Amino acid sequence: MKENKKELIKLISKIAVALAVFVFVLINYKKLVNIDVREIVSAAPSLLPAVLSVLAVYFVKGLVLVIPASLVYISVGMAFSPMTAVLVNIAGILVEFTASYLFGLFLGGDYINKMMQKQKYGKKILEMQENKKDASVFLMRFITVFPLDFVSLFLGSSKYNFGKYILFSFLGLAPRVILFTILGDKIYDYIPMKLIMTVCLFAIPVIVIAVIIKNVADKKRKKNESTENAADKAETK
């Protein structure tokens, strides 16, 4: 009875939190999708409160899932000096990833899986994660066609190793964040994004083949080791 009561309380709390976030997004949707980070920074009395305000925006972004990532990166790049902006955005994505991961961990796998199934890229994310976890985390961040925070929610709900999650997420997204911070929306004038996407799409099969070959080699090695161990045992007898 106590266990059932605990499970019921957990379920109610998850529903309450999810509903609160949904209502918050519903009420503030226009403000969230058009958030002006420069205005927030200019209203701060000094650098530290300005940085903390931006990190707070990133934290909220990790929970509400609707704030455009590039809008924040570019706005931060315009609000601070280049080096400060890069550092703030890097710290911000780490805060965002942590918030989304913990939110997914709190909501649990069943709830997040249902959300994923309803999304355009949800099933693809699930398939990639089932095939090769570590490589898929990096790829989903690097090629940027998958919603960042949905990926984070899923990885949190599936209890993917947090250290690996942060590392591969950072490695995959950091180049894009730095470029957007420094170049702003001019990035599209300097970098052929279509060419990059094409290269990435061609790179995926190569990576998958390499992973398959590695798995086959590992299995063959383990099989040989087990055969040798069995032979050694037979000789000792």
PDB file of C-alpha atoms in Angstrom:
ATOM      1  CA  MET A   1       0.000   0.000   0.000  1.00  0.00           C
ATOM      2  CA  LYS A   2       2.814   2.406   0.914  1.00  0.00           C
ATOM      3  CA  GLU A   3       4.604   1.683  -2.350  1.00  0.00           C
ATOM      4  CA  ASN A   4       1.428   2.295  -4.338  1.00  0.00           C
ATOM      5  CA  LYS A   5       0.879   5.547  -2.483  1.00  0.00           C
ATOM      6  CA  LYS A   6       4.436   6.688  -3.241  1.00  0.00           C
ATOM      7  CA  GLU A   7       4.035   5.845  -6.918  1.00  0.00           C
ATOM      8  CA  LEU A   8       0.749   7.748  -7.036  1.00  0.00           C
ATOM      9  CA  ILE A   9       2.347  10.816  -5.419  1.00  0.00           C
ATOM     10  CA  LYS A  10       5.225  10.656  -7.934  1.00  0.00           C
ATOM     11  CA  LEU A  11       2.802  10.398 -10.826  1.00  0.00           C
ATOM     12  CA  ILE A  12       0.715  13.334  -9.591  1.00  0.00           C
ATOM     13  CA  SER A  13       3.826  15.475  -9.049  1.00  0.00           C
ATOM     14  CA  LYS A  14       5.099  14.698 -12.572  1.00  0.00           C
ATOM     15  CA  ILE A  15       1.747  15.574 -14.106  1.00  0.00           C
ATOM     16  CA  ALA A  16       1.539  18.770 -12.031  1.00  0.00           C
ATOM     17  CA  VAL A  17       5.020  19.934 -13.047  1.00  0.00           C
ATOM     18  CA  ALA A  18       4.482  19.073 -16.728  1.00  0.00           C
ATOM     19  CA  LEU A  19       1.142  20.883 -16.686  1.00  0.00           C
ATOM     20  CA  ALA A  20       2.698  23.936 -14.993  1.00  0.00           C
ATOM     21  CA  VAL A  21       5.409  24.122 -17.680  1.00  0.00           C
ATOM     22  CA  PHE A  22       2.800  23.711 -20.418  1.00  0.00           C
ATOM     23  CA  VAL A  23       0.622  26.516 -19.011  1.00  0.00           C
ATOM     24  CA  PHE A  24       3.682  28.764 -18.607  1.00  0.00           C
ATOM     25  CA  VAL A  25       4.640  28.217 -22.251  1.00  0.00           C
ATOM     26  CA  LEU A  26       1.054  28.737 -23.399  1.00  0.00           C
ATOM     27  CA  ILE A  27       0.759  32.067 -21.588  1.00  0.00           C
ATOM     28  CA  ASN A  28       4.221  33.363 -22.518  1.00  0.00           C
ATOM     29  CA  TYR A  29       4.721  31.757 -25.926  1.00  0.00           C
ATOM     30  CA  LYS A  30       5.174  34.973 -27.934  1.00  0.00           C
ATOM     31  CA  LYS A  31       7.617  36.395 -25.390  1.00  0.00           C
ATOM     32  CA  LEU A  32       9.617  33.177 -25.287  1.00  0.00           C
ATOM     33  CA  VAL A  33      10.015  32.721 -29.038  1.00  0.00           C
ATOM     34  CA  ASN A  34      10.928  36.408 -29.453  1.00  0.00           C
ATOM     35  CA  ILE A  35      13.021  36.823 -26.315  1.00  0.00           C
ATOM     36  CA  ASP A  36      15.442  39.754 -26.482  1.00  0.00           C
ATOM     37  CA  VAL A  37      18.600  38.822 -24.585  1.00  0.00           C
ATOM     38  CA  ARG A  38      20.195  42.201 -25.381  1.00  0.00           C
ATOM     39  CA  GLU A  39      17.387  43.986 -23.560  1.00  0.00           C
ATOM     40  CA  ILE A  40      17.826  41.704 -20.548  1.00  0.00           C
ATOM     41  CA  VAL A  41      21.585  42.341 -20.498  1.00  0.00           C
ATOM     42  CA  SER A  42      21.217  46.108 -20.883  1.00  0.00           C
ATOM     43  CA  ALA A  43      18.825  46.179 -17.925  1.00  0.00           C
ATOM     44  CA  ALA A  44      21.396  44.508 -15.652  1.00  0.00           C
ATOM     45  CA  PRO A  45      23.406  46.885 -13.400  1.00  0.00           C
ATOM     46  CA  SER A  46      26.760  45.147 -14.016  1.00  0.00           C
ATOM     47  CA  LEU A  47      28.453  42.248 -15.827  1.00  0.00           C
ATOM     48  CA  LEU A  48      27.795  39.541 -13.229  1.00  0.00           C
ATOM     49  CA  PRO A  49      24.009  40.075 -13.009  1.00  0.00           C
ATOM     50  CA  ALA A  50      23.931  40.261 -16.821  1.00  0.00           C
ATOM     51  CA  VAL A  51      25.700  36.900 -17.125  1.00  0.00           C
ATOM     52  CA  LEU A  52      23.472  35.316 -14.473  1.00  0.00           C
ATOM     53  CA  SER A  53      20.401  36.634 -16.294  1.00  0.00           C
ATOM     54  CA  VAL A  54      21.540  34.990 -19.536  1.00  0.00           C
ATOM     55  CA  LEU A  55      22.218  31.711 -17.723  1.00  0.00           C
ATOM     56  CA  ALA A  56      18.701  31.943 -16.291  1.00  0.00           C
ATOM     57  CA  VAL A  57      17.370  32.290 -19.849  1.00  0.00           C
ATOM     58  CA  TYR A  58      19.287  29.165 -20.813  1.00  0.00           C
ATOM     59  CA  PHE A  59      17.869  27.326 -17.804  1.00  0.00           C
ATOM     60  CA  VAL A  60      14.322  28.259 -18.794  1.00  0.00           C
ATOM     61  CA  LYS A  61      15.122  27.316 -22.398  1.00  0.00           C
ATOM     62  CA  GLY A  62      16.075  23.841 -21.243  1.00  0.00           C
ATOM     63  CA  LEU A  63      12.644  23.383 -19.679  1.00  0.00           C
ATOM     64  CA  VAL A  64      10.183  25.077 -22.048  1.00  0.00           C
ATOM     65  CA  LEU A  65      11.669  23.797 -25.355  1.00  0.00           C
ATOM     66  CA  VAL A  66      10.409  26.701 -27.491  1.00  0.00           C
ATOM     67  CA  ILE A  67      13.119  29.392 -27.260  1.00  0.00           C
ATOM     68  CA  PRO A  68      15.060  29.446 -30.573  1.00  0.00           C
ATOM     69  CA  ALA A  69      18.690  28.456 -29.956  1.00  0.00           C
ATOM     70  CA  SER A  70      20.277  30.564 -32.721  1.00  0.00           C
ATOM     71  CA  LEU A  71      18.364  33.633 -31.522  1.00  0.00           C
ATOM     72  CA  VAL A  72      19.989  33.333 -28.087  1.00  0.00           C
ATOM     73  CA  TYR A  73      23.490  32.615 -29.439  1.00  0.00           C
ATOM     74  CA  ILE A  74      23.413  35.624 -31.770  1.00  0.00           C
ATOM     75  CA  SER A  75      21.863  37.969 -29.192  1.00  0.00           C
ATOM     76  CA  VAL A  76      24.508  37.063 -26.616  1.00  0.00           C
ATOM     77  CA  GLY A  77      27.181  37.668 -29.254  1.00  0.00           C
ATOM     78  CA  MET A  78      25.783  41.155 -29.787  1.00  0.00           C
ATOM     79  CA  ALA A  79      25.351  41.928 -26.089  1.00  0.00           C
ATOM     80  CA  PHE A  80      28.888  41.100 -24.887  1.00  0.00           C
ATOM     81  CA  SER A  81      32.441  41.366 -26.157  1.00  0.00           C
ATOM     82  CA  PRO A  82      33.391  38.384 -28.382  1.00  0.00           C
ATOM     83  CA  MET A  83      35.405  36.413 -25.800  1.00  0.00           C
ATOM     84  CA  THR A  84      32.890  37.049 -23.005  1.00  0.00           C
ATOM     85  CA  ALA A  85      30.012  36.114 -25.313  1.00  0.00           C
ATOM     86  CA  VAL A  86      31.636  32.801 -26.269  1.00  0.00           C
ATOM     87  CA  LEU A  87      32.248  31.910 -22.625  1.00  0.00           C
ATOM     88  CA  VAL A  88      28.707  32.921 -21.626  1.00  0.00           C
ATOM     89  CA  ASN A  89      27.159  30.863 -24.426  1.00  0.00           C
ATOM     90  CA  ILE A  90      29.304  27.819 -23.603  1.00  0.00           C
ATOM     91  CA  ALA A  91      28.306  28.079 -19.936  1.00  0.00           C
ATOM     92  CA  GLY A  92      24.720  28.630 -21.059  1.00  0.00           C
ATOM     93  CA  ILE A  93      24.470  25.467 -23.163  1.00  0.00           C
ATOM     94  CA  LEU A  94      25.897  23.465 -20.253  1.00  0.00           C
ATOM     95  CA  VAL A  95      23.186  24.922 -17.990  1.00  0.00           C
ATOM     96  CA  GLU A  96      20.553  24.217 -20.651  1.00  0.00           C
ATOM     97  CA  PHE A  97      21.689  20.625 -21.185  1.00  0.00           C
ATOM     98  CA  THR A  98      21.733  19.996 -17.427  1.00  0.00           C
ATOM     99  CA  ALA A  99      18.238  21.452 -16.947  1.00  0.00           C
ATOM    100  CA  SER A 100      16.745  19.399 -19.808  1.00  0.00           C
ATOM    101  CA  TYR A 101      18.500  16.221 -18.659  1.00  0.00           C
ATOM    102  CA  LEU A 102      17.269  16.568 -15.071  1.00  0.00           C
ATOM    103  CA  PHE A 103      13.764  17.429 -16.272  1.00  0.00           C
ATOM    104  CA  GLY A 104      13.727  14.295 -18.410  1.00  0.00           C
ATOM    105  CA  LEU A 105      15.069  12.248 -15.497  1.00  0.00           C
ATOM    106  CA  PHE A 106      12.279  13.623 -13.299  1.00  0.00           C
ATOM    107  CA  LEU A 107       9.486  12.993 -15.807  1.00  0.00           C
ATOM    108  CA  GLY A 108      10.673   9.464 -16.574  1.00  0.00           C
ATOM    109  CA  GLY A 109      10.990   7.303 -19.668  1.00  0.00           C
ATOM    110  CA  ASP A 110       7.339   6.472 -20.354  1.00  0.00           C
ATOM    111  CA  TYR A 111       6.198  10.094 -20.440  1.00  0.00           C
ATOM    112  CA  ILE A 112       9.116  11.242 -22.607  1.00  0.00           C
ATOM    113  CA  ASN A 113       8.756   8.324 -25.027  1.00  0.00           C
ATOM    114  CA  LYS A 114       5.129   9.299 -25.617  1.00  0.00           C
ATOM    115  CA  MET A 115       6.215  12.880 -26.290  1.00  0.00           C
ATOM    116  CA  MET A 116       8.917  11.686 -28.685  1.00  0.00           C
ATOM    117  CA  GLN A 117       6.522   9.528 -30.674  1.00  0.00           C
ATOM    118  CA  LYS A 118       4.368  12.589 -31.364  1.00  0.00           C
ATOM    119  CA  GLN A 119       7.265  14.695 -32.653  1.00  0.00           C
ATOM    120  CA  LYS A 120       8.481  14.871 -36.235  1.00  0.00           C
ATOM    121  CA  TYR A 121      11.976  13.626 -35.420  1.00  0.00           C
ATOM    122  CA  GLY A 122      11.062  11.662 -32.292  1.00  0.00           C
ATOM    123  CA  LYS A 123      11.145   8.184 -33.818  1.00  0.00           C
ATOM    124  CA  LYS A 124      14.436   8.917 -35.602  1.00  0.00           C
ATOM    125  CA  ILE A 125      16.011  10.011 -32.324  1.00  0.00           C
ATOM    126  CA  LEU A 126      14.850   6.801 -30.661  1.00  0.00           C
ATOM    127  CA  GLU A 127      16.257   4.704 -33.518  1.00  0.00           C
ATOM    128  CA  MET A 128      19.640   6.456 -33.473  1.00  0.00           C
ATOM    129  CA  GLN A 129      19.936   6.062 -29.717  1.00  0.00           C
ATOM    130  CA  GLU A 130      19.169   2.345 -29.877  1.00  0.00           C
ATOM    131  CA  ASN A 131      21.862   1.734 -32.517  1.00  0.00           C
ATOM    132  CA  LYS A 132      24.912   3.404 -31.000  1.00  0.00           C
ATOM    133  CA  LYS A 133      24.476   5.594 -27.944  1.00  0.00           C
ATOM    134  CA  ASP A 134      27.740   7.540 -27.704  1.00  0.00           C
ATOM    135  CA  ALA A 135      28.099   8.231 -31.432  1.00  0.00           C
ATOM    136  CA  SER A 136      24.422   9.140 -31.764  1.00  0.00           C
ATOM    137  CA  VAL A 137      24.613  11.762 -29.000  1.00  0.00           C
ATOM    138  CA  PHE A 138      27.466  13.533 -30.812  1.00  0.00           C
ATOM    139  CA  LEU A 139      25.741  13.273 -34.205  1.00  0.00           C
ATOM    140  CA  MET A 140      22.394  14.549 -32.944  1.00  0.00           C
ATOM    141  CA  ARG A 141      24.155  17.642 -31.550  1.00  0.00           C
ATOM    142  CA  PHE A 142      26.493  18.187 -34.489  1.00  0.00           C
ATOM    143  CA  ILE A 143      24.087  17.942 -37.447  1.00  0.00           C
ATOM    144  CA  THR A 144      21.502  20.069 -35.555  1.00  0.00           C
ATOM    145  CA  VAL A 145      18.445  18.752 -37.411  1.00  0.00           C
ATOM    146  CA  PHE A 146      17.128  17.295 -34.167  1.00  0.00           C
ATOM    147  CA  PRO A 147      15.532  19.550 -31.495  1.00  0.00           C
ATOM    148  CA  LEU A 148      18.254  19.984 -28.859  1.00  0.00           C
ATOM    149  CA  ASP A 149      16.077  19.955 -25.776  1.00  0.00           C
ATOM    150  CA  PHE A 150      13.948  16.988 -26.870  1.00  0.00           C
ATOM    151  CA  VAL A 151      17.162  14.999 -27.256  1.00  0.00           C
ATOM    152  CA  SER A 152      18.248  16.104 -23.776  1.00  0.00           C
ATOM    153  CA  LEU A 153      14.891  15.156 -22.269  1.00  0.00           C
ATOM    154  CA  PHE A 154      15.073  11.720 -23.850  1.00  0.00           C
ATOM    155  CA  LEU A 155      18.643  11.071 -22.695  1.00  0.00           C
ATOM    156  CA  GLY A 156      17.742  12.167 -19.186  1.00  0.00           C
ATOM    157  CA  SER A 157      14.639   9.976 -19.082  1.00  0.00           C
ATOM    158  CA  SER A 158      16.653   6.979 -20.325  1.00  0.00           C
ATOM    159  CA  LYS A 159      19.273   7.636 -17.602  1.00  0.00           C
ATOM    160  CA  TYR A 160      22.105   7.913 -20.107  1.00  0.00           C
ATOM    161  CA  ASN A 161      25.444   8.485 -18.352  1.00  0.00           C
ATOM    162  CA  PHE A 162      25.502  12.184 -17.417  1.00  0.00           C
ATOM    163  CA  GLY A 163      29.253  12.643 -17.869  1.00  0.00           C
ATOM    164  CA  LYS A 164      29.184  11.206 -21.398  1.00  0.00           C
ATOM    165  CA  TYR A 165      26.010  13.142 -22.131  1.00  0.00           C
ATOM    166  CA  ILE A 166      27.634  16.484 -21.264  1.00  0.00           C
ATOM    167  CA  LEU A 167      30.901  15.643 -23.044  1.00  0.00           C
ATOM    168  CA  PHE A 168      29.407  14.460 -26.362  1.00  0.00           C
ATOM    169  CA  SER A 169      26.735  17.164 -26.311  1.00  0.00           C
ATOM    170  CA  PHE A 170      29.354  19.859 -25.793  1.00  0.00           C
ATOM    171  CA  LEU A 171      31.702  18.503 -28.469  1.00  0.00           C
ATOM    172  CA  GLY A 172      28.858  18.267 -30.962  1.00  0.00           C
ATOM    173  CA  LEU A 173      27.330  21.699 -30.377  1.00  0.00           C
ATOM    174  CA  ALA A 174      30.271  23.902 -29.323  1.00  0.00           C
ATOM    175  CA  PRO A 175      31.504  24.650 -32.887  1.00  0.00           C
ATOM    176  CA  ARG A 176      28.063  25.866 -33.936  1.00  0.00           C
ATOM    177  CA  VAL A 177      27.643  27.971 -30.794  1.00  0.00           C
ATOM    178  CA  ILE A 178      31.039  29.632 -31.233  1.00  0.00           C
ATOM    179  CA  LEU A 179      30.405  30.389 -34.912  1.00  0.00           C
ATOM    180  CA  PHE A 180      26.963  31.875 -34.263  1.00  0.00           C
ATOM    181  CA  THR A 181      28.335  33.904 -31.337  1.00  0.00           C
ATOM    182  CA  ILE A 182      31.177  35.454 -33.340  1.00  0.00           C
ATOM    183  CA  LEU A 183      29.602  35.749 -36.791  1.00  0.00           C
ATOM    184  CA  GLY A 184      25.950  36.189 -35.834  1.00  0.00           C
ATOM    185  CA  ASP A 185      23.481  35.804 -38.679  1.00  0.00           C
ATOM    186  CA  LYS A 186      26.344  36.559 -41.123  1.00  0.00           C
ATOM    187  CA  ILE A 187      27.384  32.929 -40.685  1.00  0.00           C
ATOM    188  CA  TYR A 188      25.122  32.096 -43.624  1.00  0.00           C
ATOM    189  CA  ASP A 189      27.169  34.444 -45.829  1.00  0.00           C
ATOM    190  CA  TYR A 190      30.499  32.856 -44.892  1.00  0.00           C
ATOM    191  CA  ILE A 191      29.666  29.171 -44.541  1.00  0.00           C
ATOM    192  CA  PRO A 192      27.854  27.063 -47.172  1.00  0.00           C
ATOM    193  CA  MET A 193      25.394  25.408 -44.794  1.00  0.00           C
ATOM    194  CA  LYS A 194      23.910  23.232 -47.541  1.00  0.00           C
ATOM    195  CA  LEU A 195      27.354  21.854 -48.311  1.00  0.00           C
ATOM    196  CA  ILE A 196      27.987  21.148 -44.626  1.00  0.00           C
ATOM    197  CA  MET A 197      24.667  19.332 -44.281  1.00  0.00           C
ATOM    198  CA  THR A 198      25.457  17.270 -47.385  1.00  0.00           C
ATOM    199  CA  VAL A 199      28.869  16.304 -46.004  1.00  0.00           C
ATOM    200  CA  CYS A 200      27.300  15.375 -42.675  1.00  0.00           C
ATOM    201  CA  LEU A 201      24.653  13.226 -44.339  1.00  0.00           C
ATOM    202  CA  PHE A 202      27.339  11.389 -46.314  1.00  0.00           C
ATOM    203  CA  ALA A 203      29.442  11.027 -43.184  1.00  0.00           C
ATOM    204  CA  ILE A 204      26.681   9.250 -41.254  1.00  0.00           C
ATOM    205  CA  PRO A 205      26.767   6.020 -43.359  1.00  0.00           C
ATOM    206  CA  VAL A 206      30.573   6.005 -43.126  1.00  0.00           C
ATOM    207  CA  ILE A 207      30.397   6.280 -39.337  1.00  0.00           C
ATOM    208  CA  VAL A 208      27.696   3.600 -39.138  1.00  0.00           C
ATOM    209  CA  ILE A 209      29.793   1.226 -41.299  1.00  0.00           C
ATOM    210  CA  ALA A 210      32.848   1.902 -39.130  1.00  0.00           C
ATOM    211  CA  VAL A 211      30.815   1.156 -36.000  1.00  0.00           C
ATOM    212  CA  ILE A 212      29.471  -2.077 -37.499  1.00  0.00           C
ATOM    213  CA  ILE A 213      32.983  -3.199 -38.507  1.00  0.00           C
ATOM    214  CA  LYS A 214      34.243  -2.408 -35.011  1.00  0.00           C
ATOM    215  CA  ASN A 215      31.397  -4.398 -33.419  1.00  0.00           C
ATOM    216  CA  VAL A 216      32.032  -7.380 -35.699  1.00  0.00           C
ATOM    217  CA  ALA A 217      35.749  -7.231 -34.915  1.00  0.00           C
ATOM    218  CA  ASP A 218      35.049  -7.050 -31.177  1.00  0.00           C
ATOM    219  CA  LYS A 219      32.694 -10.030 -31.349  1.00  0.00           C
ATOM    220  CA  LYS A 220      35.237 -12.016 -33.353  1.00  0.00           C
ATOM    221  CA  ARG A 221      37.969 -11.163 -30.863  1.00  0.00           C
ATOM    222  CA  LYS A 222      35.787 -12.192 -27.918  1.00  0.00           C
ATOM    223  CA  LYS A 223      34.876 -15.430 -29.701  1.00  0.00           C
ATOM    224  CA  ASN A 224      38.558 -16.206 -30.315  1.00  0.00           C
ATOM    225  CA  GLU A 225      39.385 -15.423 -26.690  1.00  0.00           C
ATOM    226  CA  SER A 226      36.610 -17.709 -25.436  1.00  0.00           C
ATOM    227  CA  THR A 227      37.802 -20.482 -27.799  1.00  0.00           C
ATOM    228  CA  GLU A 228      41.377 -20.092 -26.581  1.00  0.00           C
ATOM    229  CA  ASN A 229      40.221 -20.125 -22.944  1.00  0.00           C
ATOM    230  CA  ALA A 230      38.209 -23.280 -23.572  1.00  0.00           C
ATOM    231  CA  ALA A 231      41.253 -24.898 -25.233  1.00  0.00           C
ATOM    232  CA  ASP A 232      43.475 -23.938 -22.321  1.00  0.00           C
ATOM    233  CA  LYS A 233      41.006 -25.437 -19.853  1.00  0.00           C
ATOM    234  CA  ALA A 234      40.847 -28.638 -21.899  1.00  0.00           C
ATOM    235  CA  GLU A 235      44.648 -28.912 -21.905  1.00  0.00           C
ATOM    236  CA  THR A 236      44.877 -28.404 -18.142  1.00  0.00           C
ATOM    237  CA  LYS A 237      42.411 -31.266 -17.634  1.00  0.00           C
TER     238      LYS A 237
END
